[in-house]
XYZ file of N, CA and C in Angstrom:
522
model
N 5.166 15.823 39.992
C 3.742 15.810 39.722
C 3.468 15.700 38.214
N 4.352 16.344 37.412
C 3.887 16.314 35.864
C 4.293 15.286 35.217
N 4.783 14.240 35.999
C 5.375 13.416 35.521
C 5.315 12.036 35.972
N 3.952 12.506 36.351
C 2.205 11.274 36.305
C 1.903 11.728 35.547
N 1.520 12.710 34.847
C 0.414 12.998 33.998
C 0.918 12.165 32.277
N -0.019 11.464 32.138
C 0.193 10.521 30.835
C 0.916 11.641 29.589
N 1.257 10.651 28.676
C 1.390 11.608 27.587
C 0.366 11.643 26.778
N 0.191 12.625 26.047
C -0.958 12.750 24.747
C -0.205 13.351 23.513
N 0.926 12.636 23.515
C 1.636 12.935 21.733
C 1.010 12.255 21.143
N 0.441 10.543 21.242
C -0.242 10.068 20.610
C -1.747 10.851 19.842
N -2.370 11.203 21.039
C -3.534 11.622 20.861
C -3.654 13.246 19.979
N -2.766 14.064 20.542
C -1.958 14.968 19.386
C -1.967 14.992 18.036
N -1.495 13.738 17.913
C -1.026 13.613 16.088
C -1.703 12.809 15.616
N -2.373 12.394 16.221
C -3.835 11.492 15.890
C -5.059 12.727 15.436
N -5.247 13.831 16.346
C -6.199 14.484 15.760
C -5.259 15.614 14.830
N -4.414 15.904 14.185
C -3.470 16.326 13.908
C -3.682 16.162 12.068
N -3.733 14.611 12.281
C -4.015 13.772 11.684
C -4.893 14.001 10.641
N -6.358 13.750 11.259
C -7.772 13.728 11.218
C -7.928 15.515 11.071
N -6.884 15.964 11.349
C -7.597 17.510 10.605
C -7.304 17.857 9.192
N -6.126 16.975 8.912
C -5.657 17.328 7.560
C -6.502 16.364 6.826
N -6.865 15.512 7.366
C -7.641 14.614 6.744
C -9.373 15.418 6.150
N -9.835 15.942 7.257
C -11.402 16.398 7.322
C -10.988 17.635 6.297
N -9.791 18.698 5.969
C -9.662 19.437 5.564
C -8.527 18.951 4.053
N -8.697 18.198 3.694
C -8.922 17.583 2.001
C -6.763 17.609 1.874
N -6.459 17.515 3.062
C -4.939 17.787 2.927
C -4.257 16.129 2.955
N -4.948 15.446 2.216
C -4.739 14.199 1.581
C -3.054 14.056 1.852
N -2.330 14.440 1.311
C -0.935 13.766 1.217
C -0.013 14.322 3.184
N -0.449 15.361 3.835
C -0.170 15.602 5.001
C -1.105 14.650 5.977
N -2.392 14.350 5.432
C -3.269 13.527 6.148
C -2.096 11.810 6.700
N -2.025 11.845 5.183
C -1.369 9.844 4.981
C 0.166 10.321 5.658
N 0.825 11.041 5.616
C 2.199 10.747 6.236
C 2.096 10.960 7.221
N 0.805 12.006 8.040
C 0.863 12.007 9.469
C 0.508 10.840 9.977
N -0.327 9.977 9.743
C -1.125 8.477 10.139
C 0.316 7.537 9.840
N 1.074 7.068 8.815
C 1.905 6.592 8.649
C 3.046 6.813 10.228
N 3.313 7.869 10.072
C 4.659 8.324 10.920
C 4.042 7.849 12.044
N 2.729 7.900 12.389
C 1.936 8.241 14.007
C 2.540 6.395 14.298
N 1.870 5.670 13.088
C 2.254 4.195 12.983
C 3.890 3.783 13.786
N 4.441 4.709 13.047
C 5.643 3.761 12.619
C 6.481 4.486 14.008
N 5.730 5.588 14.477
C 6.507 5.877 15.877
C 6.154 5.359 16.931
N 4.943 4.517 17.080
C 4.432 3.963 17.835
C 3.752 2.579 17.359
N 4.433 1.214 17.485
C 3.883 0.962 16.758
C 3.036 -0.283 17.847
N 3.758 -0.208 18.938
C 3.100 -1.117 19.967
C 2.587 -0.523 21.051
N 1.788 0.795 20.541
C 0.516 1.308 21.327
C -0.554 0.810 21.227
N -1.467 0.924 22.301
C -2.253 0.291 22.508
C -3.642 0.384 21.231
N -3.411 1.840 20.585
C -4.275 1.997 19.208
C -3.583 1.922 17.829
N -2.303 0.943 17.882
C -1.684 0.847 16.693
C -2.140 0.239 16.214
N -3.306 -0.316 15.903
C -4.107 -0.922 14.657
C -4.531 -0.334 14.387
N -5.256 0.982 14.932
C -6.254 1.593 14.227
C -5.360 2.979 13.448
N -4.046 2.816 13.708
C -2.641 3.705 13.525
C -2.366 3.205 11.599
N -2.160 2.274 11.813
C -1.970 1.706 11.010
C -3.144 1.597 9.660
N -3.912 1.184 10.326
C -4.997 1.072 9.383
C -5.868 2.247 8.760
N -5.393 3.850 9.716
C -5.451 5.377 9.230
C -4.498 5.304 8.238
N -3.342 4.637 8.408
C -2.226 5.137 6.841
C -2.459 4.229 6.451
N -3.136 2.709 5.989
C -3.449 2.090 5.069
C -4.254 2.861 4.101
N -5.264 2.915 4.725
C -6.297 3.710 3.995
C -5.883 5.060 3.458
N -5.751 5.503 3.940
C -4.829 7.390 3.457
C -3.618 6.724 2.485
N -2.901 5.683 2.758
C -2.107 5.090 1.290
C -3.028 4.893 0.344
N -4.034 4.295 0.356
C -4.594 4.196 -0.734
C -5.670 4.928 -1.145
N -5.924 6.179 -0.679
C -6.794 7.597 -1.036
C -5.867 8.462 -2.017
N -4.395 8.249 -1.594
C -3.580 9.321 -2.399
C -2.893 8.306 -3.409
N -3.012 7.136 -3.199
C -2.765 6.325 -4.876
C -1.330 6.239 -4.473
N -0.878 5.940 -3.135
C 0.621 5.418 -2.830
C 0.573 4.088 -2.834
N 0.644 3.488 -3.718
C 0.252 1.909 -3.659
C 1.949 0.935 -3.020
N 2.630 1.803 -3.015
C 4.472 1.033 -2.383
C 4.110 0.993 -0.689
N 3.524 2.324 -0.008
C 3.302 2.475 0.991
C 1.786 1.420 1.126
N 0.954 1.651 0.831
C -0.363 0.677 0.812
C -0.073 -0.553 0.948
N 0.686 -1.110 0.134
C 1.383 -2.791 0.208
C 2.076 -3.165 1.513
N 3.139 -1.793 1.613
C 3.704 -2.356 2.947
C 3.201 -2.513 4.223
N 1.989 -1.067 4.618
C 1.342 -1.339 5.673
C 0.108 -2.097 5.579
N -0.259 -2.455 4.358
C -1.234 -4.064 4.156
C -0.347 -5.197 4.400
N 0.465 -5.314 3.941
C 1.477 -6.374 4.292
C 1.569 -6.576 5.916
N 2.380 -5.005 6.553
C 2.580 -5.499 7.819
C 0.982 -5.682 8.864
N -0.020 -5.264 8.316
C -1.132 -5.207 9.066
C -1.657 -7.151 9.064
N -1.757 -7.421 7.775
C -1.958 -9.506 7.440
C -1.027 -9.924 8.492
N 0.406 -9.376 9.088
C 1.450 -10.691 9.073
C 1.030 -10.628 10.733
N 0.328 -9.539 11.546
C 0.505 -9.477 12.497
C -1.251 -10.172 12.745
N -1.246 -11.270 13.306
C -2.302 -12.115 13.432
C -3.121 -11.628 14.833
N -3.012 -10.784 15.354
C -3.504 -10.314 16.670
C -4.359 -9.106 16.025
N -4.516 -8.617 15.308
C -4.946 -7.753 14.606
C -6.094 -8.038 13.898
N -7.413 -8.231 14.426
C -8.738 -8.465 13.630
C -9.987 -7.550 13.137
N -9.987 -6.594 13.831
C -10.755 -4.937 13.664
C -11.208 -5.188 11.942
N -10.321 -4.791 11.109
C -9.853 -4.101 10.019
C -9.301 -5.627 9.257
N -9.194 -6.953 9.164
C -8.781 -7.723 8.492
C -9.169 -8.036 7.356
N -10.792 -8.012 7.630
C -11.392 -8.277 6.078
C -11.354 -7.405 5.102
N -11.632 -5.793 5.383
C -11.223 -4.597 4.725
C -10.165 -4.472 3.746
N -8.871 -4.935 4.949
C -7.343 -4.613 4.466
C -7.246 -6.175 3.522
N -7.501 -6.835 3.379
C -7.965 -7.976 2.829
C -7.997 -7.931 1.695
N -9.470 -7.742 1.540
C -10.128 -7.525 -0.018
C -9.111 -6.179 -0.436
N -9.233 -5.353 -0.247
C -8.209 -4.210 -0.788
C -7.097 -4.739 -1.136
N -6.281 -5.118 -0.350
C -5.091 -5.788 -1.258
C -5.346 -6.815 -2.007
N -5.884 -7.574 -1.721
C -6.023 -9.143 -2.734
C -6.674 -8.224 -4.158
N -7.780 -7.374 -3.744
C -7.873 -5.919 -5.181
C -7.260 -5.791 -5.770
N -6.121 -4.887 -5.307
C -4.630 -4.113 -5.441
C -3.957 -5.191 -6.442
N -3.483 -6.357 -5.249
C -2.487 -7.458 -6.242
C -2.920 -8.074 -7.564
N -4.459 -8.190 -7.781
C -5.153 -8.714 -9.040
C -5.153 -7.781 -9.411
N -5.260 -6.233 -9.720
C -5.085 -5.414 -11.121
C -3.880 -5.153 -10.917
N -3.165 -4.837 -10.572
C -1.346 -4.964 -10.765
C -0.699 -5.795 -11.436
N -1.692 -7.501 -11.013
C -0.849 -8.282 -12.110
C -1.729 -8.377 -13.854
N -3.150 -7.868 -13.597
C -3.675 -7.528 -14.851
C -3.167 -6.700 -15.381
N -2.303 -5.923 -14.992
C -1.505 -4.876 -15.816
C -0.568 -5.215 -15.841
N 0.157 -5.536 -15.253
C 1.533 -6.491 -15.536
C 1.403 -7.651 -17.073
N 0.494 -8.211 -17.011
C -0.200 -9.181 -17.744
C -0.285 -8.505 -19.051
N -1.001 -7.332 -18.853
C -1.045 -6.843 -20.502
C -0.065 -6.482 -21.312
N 1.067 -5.653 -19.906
C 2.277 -5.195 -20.738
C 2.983 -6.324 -21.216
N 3.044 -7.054 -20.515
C 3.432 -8.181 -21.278
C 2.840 -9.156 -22.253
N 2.015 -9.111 -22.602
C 1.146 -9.300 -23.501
C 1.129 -8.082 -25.103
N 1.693 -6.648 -24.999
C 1.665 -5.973 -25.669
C 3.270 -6.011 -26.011
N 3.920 -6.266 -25.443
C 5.564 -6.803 -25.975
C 5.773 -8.061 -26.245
N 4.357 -8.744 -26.563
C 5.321 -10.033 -27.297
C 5.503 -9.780 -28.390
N 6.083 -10.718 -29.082
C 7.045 -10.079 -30.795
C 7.773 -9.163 -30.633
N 8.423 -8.440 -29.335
C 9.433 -7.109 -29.503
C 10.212 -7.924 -30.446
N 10.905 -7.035 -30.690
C 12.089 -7.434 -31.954
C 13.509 -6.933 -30.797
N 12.916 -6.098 -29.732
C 14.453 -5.241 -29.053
C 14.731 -6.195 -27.718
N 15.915 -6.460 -27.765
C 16.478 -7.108 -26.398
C 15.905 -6.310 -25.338
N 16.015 -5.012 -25.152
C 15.276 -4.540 -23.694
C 13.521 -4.617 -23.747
N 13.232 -4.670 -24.980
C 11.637 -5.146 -24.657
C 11.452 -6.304 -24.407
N 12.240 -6.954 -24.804
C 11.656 -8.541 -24.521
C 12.252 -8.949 -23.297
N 12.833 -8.643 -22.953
C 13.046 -8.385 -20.841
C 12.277 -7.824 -20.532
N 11.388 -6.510 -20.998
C 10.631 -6.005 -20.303
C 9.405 -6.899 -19.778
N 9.424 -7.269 -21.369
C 7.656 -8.875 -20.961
C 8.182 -10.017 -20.239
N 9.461 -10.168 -19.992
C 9.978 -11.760 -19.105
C 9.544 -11.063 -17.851
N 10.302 -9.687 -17.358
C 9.745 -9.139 -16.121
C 8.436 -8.847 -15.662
N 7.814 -8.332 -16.931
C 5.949 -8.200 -16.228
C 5.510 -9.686 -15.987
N 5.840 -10.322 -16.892
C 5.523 -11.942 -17.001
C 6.093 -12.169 -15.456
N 6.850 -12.294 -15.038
C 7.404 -12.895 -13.508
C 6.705 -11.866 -12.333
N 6.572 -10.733 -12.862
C 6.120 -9.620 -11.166
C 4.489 -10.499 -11.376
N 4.032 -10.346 -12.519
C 2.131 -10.930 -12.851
C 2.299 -12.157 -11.393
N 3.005 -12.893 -12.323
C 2.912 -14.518 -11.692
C 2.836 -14.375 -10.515
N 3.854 -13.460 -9.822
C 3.857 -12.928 -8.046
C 3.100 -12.367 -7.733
N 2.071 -11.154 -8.422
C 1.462 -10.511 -8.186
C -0.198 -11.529 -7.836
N -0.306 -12.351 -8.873
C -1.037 -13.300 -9.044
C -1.480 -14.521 -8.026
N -0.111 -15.187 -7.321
C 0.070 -15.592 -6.418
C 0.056 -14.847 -5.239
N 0.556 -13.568 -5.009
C 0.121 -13.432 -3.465
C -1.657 -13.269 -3.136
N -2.000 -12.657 -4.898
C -3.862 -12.589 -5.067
C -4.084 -13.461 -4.097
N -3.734 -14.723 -5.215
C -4.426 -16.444 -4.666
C -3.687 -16.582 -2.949
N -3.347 -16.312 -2.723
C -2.616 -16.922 -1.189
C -3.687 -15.877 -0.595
N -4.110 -14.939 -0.656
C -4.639 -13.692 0.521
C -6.497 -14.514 0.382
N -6.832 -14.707 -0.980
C -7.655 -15.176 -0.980
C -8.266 -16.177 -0.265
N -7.373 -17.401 -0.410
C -7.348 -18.809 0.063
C -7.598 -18.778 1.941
N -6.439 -17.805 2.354
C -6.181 -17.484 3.527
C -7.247 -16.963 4.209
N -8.324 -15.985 3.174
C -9.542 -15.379 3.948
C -10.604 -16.272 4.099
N -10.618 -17.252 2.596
C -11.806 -18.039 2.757
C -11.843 -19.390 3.759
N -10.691 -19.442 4.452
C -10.016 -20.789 5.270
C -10.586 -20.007 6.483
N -10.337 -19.035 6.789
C -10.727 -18.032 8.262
C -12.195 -17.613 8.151
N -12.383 -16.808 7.261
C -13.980 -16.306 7.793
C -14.869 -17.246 6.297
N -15.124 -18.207 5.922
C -15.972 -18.471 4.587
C -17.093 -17.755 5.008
N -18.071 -17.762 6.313
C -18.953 -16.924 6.166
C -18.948 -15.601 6.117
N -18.080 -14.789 5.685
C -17.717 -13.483 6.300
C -18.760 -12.992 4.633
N -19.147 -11.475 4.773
C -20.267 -10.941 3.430
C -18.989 -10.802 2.274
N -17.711 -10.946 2.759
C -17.004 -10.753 1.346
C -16.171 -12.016 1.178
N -16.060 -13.043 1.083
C -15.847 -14.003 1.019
C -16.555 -14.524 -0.986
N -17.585 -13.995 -0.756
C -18.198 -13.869 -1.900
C -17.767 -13.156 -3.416
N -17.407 -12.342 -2.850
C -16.370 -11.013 -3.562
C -15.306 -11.801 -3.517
N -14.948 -12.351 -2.896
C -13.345 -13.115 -3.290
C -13.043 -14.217 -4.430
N -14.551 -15.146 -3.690
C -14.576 -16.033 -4.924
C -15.041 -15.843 -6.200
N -15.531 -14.303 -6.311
C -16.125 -13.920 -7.400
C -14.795 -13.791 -8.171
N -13.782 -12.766 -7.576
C -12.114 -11.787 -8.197
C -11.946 -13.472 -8.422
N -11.158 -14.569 -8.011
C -11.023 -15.685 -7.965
C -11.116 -16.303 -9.643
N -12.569 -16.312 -9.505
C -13.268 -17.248 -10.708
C -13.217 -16.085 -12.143
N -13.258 -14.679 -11.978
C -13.142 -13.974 -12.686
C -11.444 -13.840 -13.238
N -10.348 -14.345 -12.904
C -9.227 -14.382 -12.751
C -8.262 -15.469 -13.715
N -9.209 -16.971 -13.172
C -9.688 -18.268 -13.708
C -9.950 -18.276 -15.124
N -10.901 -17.745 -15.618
C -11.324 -17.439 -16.845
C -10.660 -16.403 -17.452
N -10.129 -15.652 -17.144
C -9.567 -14.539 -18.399
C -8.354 -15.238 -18.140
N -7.824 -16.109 -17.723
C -6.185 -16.475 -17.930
C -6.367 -17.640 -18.237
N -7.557 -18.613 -18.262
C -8.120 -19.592 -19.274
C -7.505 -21.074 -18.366
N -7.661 -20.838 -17.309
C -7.255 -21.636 -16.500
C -8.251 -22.290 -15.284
N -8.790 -23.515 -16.739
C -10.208 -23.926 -15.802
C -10.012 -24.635 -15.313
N -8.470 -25.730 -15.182
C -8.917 -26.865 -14.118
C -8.475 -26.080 -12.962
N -7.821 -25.047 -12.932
C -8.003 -24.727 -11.616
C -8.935 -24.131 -10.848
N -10.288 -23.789 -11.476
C -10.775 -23.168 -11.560
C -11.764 -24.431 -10.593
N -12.139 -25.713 -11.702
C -12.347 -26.607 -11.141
C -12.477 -27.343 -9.832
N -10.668 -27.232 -9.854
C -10.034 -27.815 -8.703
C -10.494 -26.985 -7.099
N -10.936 -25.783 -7.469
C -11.415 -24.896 -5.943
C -12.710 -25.435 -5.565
């Protein structure tokens, strides 16, 4: 007989979850939503699993964890709830990462020291990546929803991006 009765571990650590969350326990909040994810990840509310530790990644400023479950949330195309959200947030994320990437490397040119001047070849190469996945998440949203209300916001980060890196025919070319 007890063994009809469904399980509710999901539902468990889901409000489990949401208590550490409502009660300001920020870093127990994001690893419970994470784990809930990553133990289940082809339940029937694993988007909205997922998209609890996206967000709780990026409340507690885990931006390694934020990337990855933004990452795996984009690659899985069945997943539309939460796309534009997780979207703009990362395409966010990746444009000031590589603006900071950008500066440090920009503040080590002229090192005189062999390990600084690797340091600016490396910000210089993570920017460029950082830069490019910007432009790819961008491109990718405005190809799918152009009418969507942030589409606007994209081409704004976009053209704002364009100009401080002084790069108008591409700017043009969109």
């Amino acid at each position: 007989q007890a063994s009809k009765v469904p399980s509710y571990t999901t539902t468990l650590r889901w409000r489990k979850a949401e208590n550490f969350k409502e009660t300001k326990r920020d870093w127990e909040s994001f690893w419970s939503f994470y784990w809930l994810y990553k133990d289940f990840p082809k339940h029937e509310s694993s988007e909205n699993f997922i998209y609890a530790a996206f967000a709780s990644a990026n409340g507690v400023k885990n931006r390694e964890k934020a990337i990855e479950l933004g990452e795996e949330y984009i690659a899985n195309e069945v997943w539309k709830q939460f796309r534009p959200d997780v979207t703009f947030i990362m395409a966010n994320a990746y444009r000031k990462e590589a603006k900071a990437k950008d500066e440090l490397a920009k503040s080590l040119d002229g090192a005189l020291a062999t390990a600084d001047r690797q340091r600016a070849t490396d910000a210089k190469a993570k920017a460029k990546e950082y830069y490019d996945r910007f432009f790819d998440l961008c491109d990718r949203f405005l190809e799918v929803m152009p009418e969507h209300h942030y589409s606007r916001d994209f081409i704004n980060m976009m053209g704002e991006v364009y100009f401080r890196r002084k790069r108008f025919d591409d700017l043009l070319e969109k």
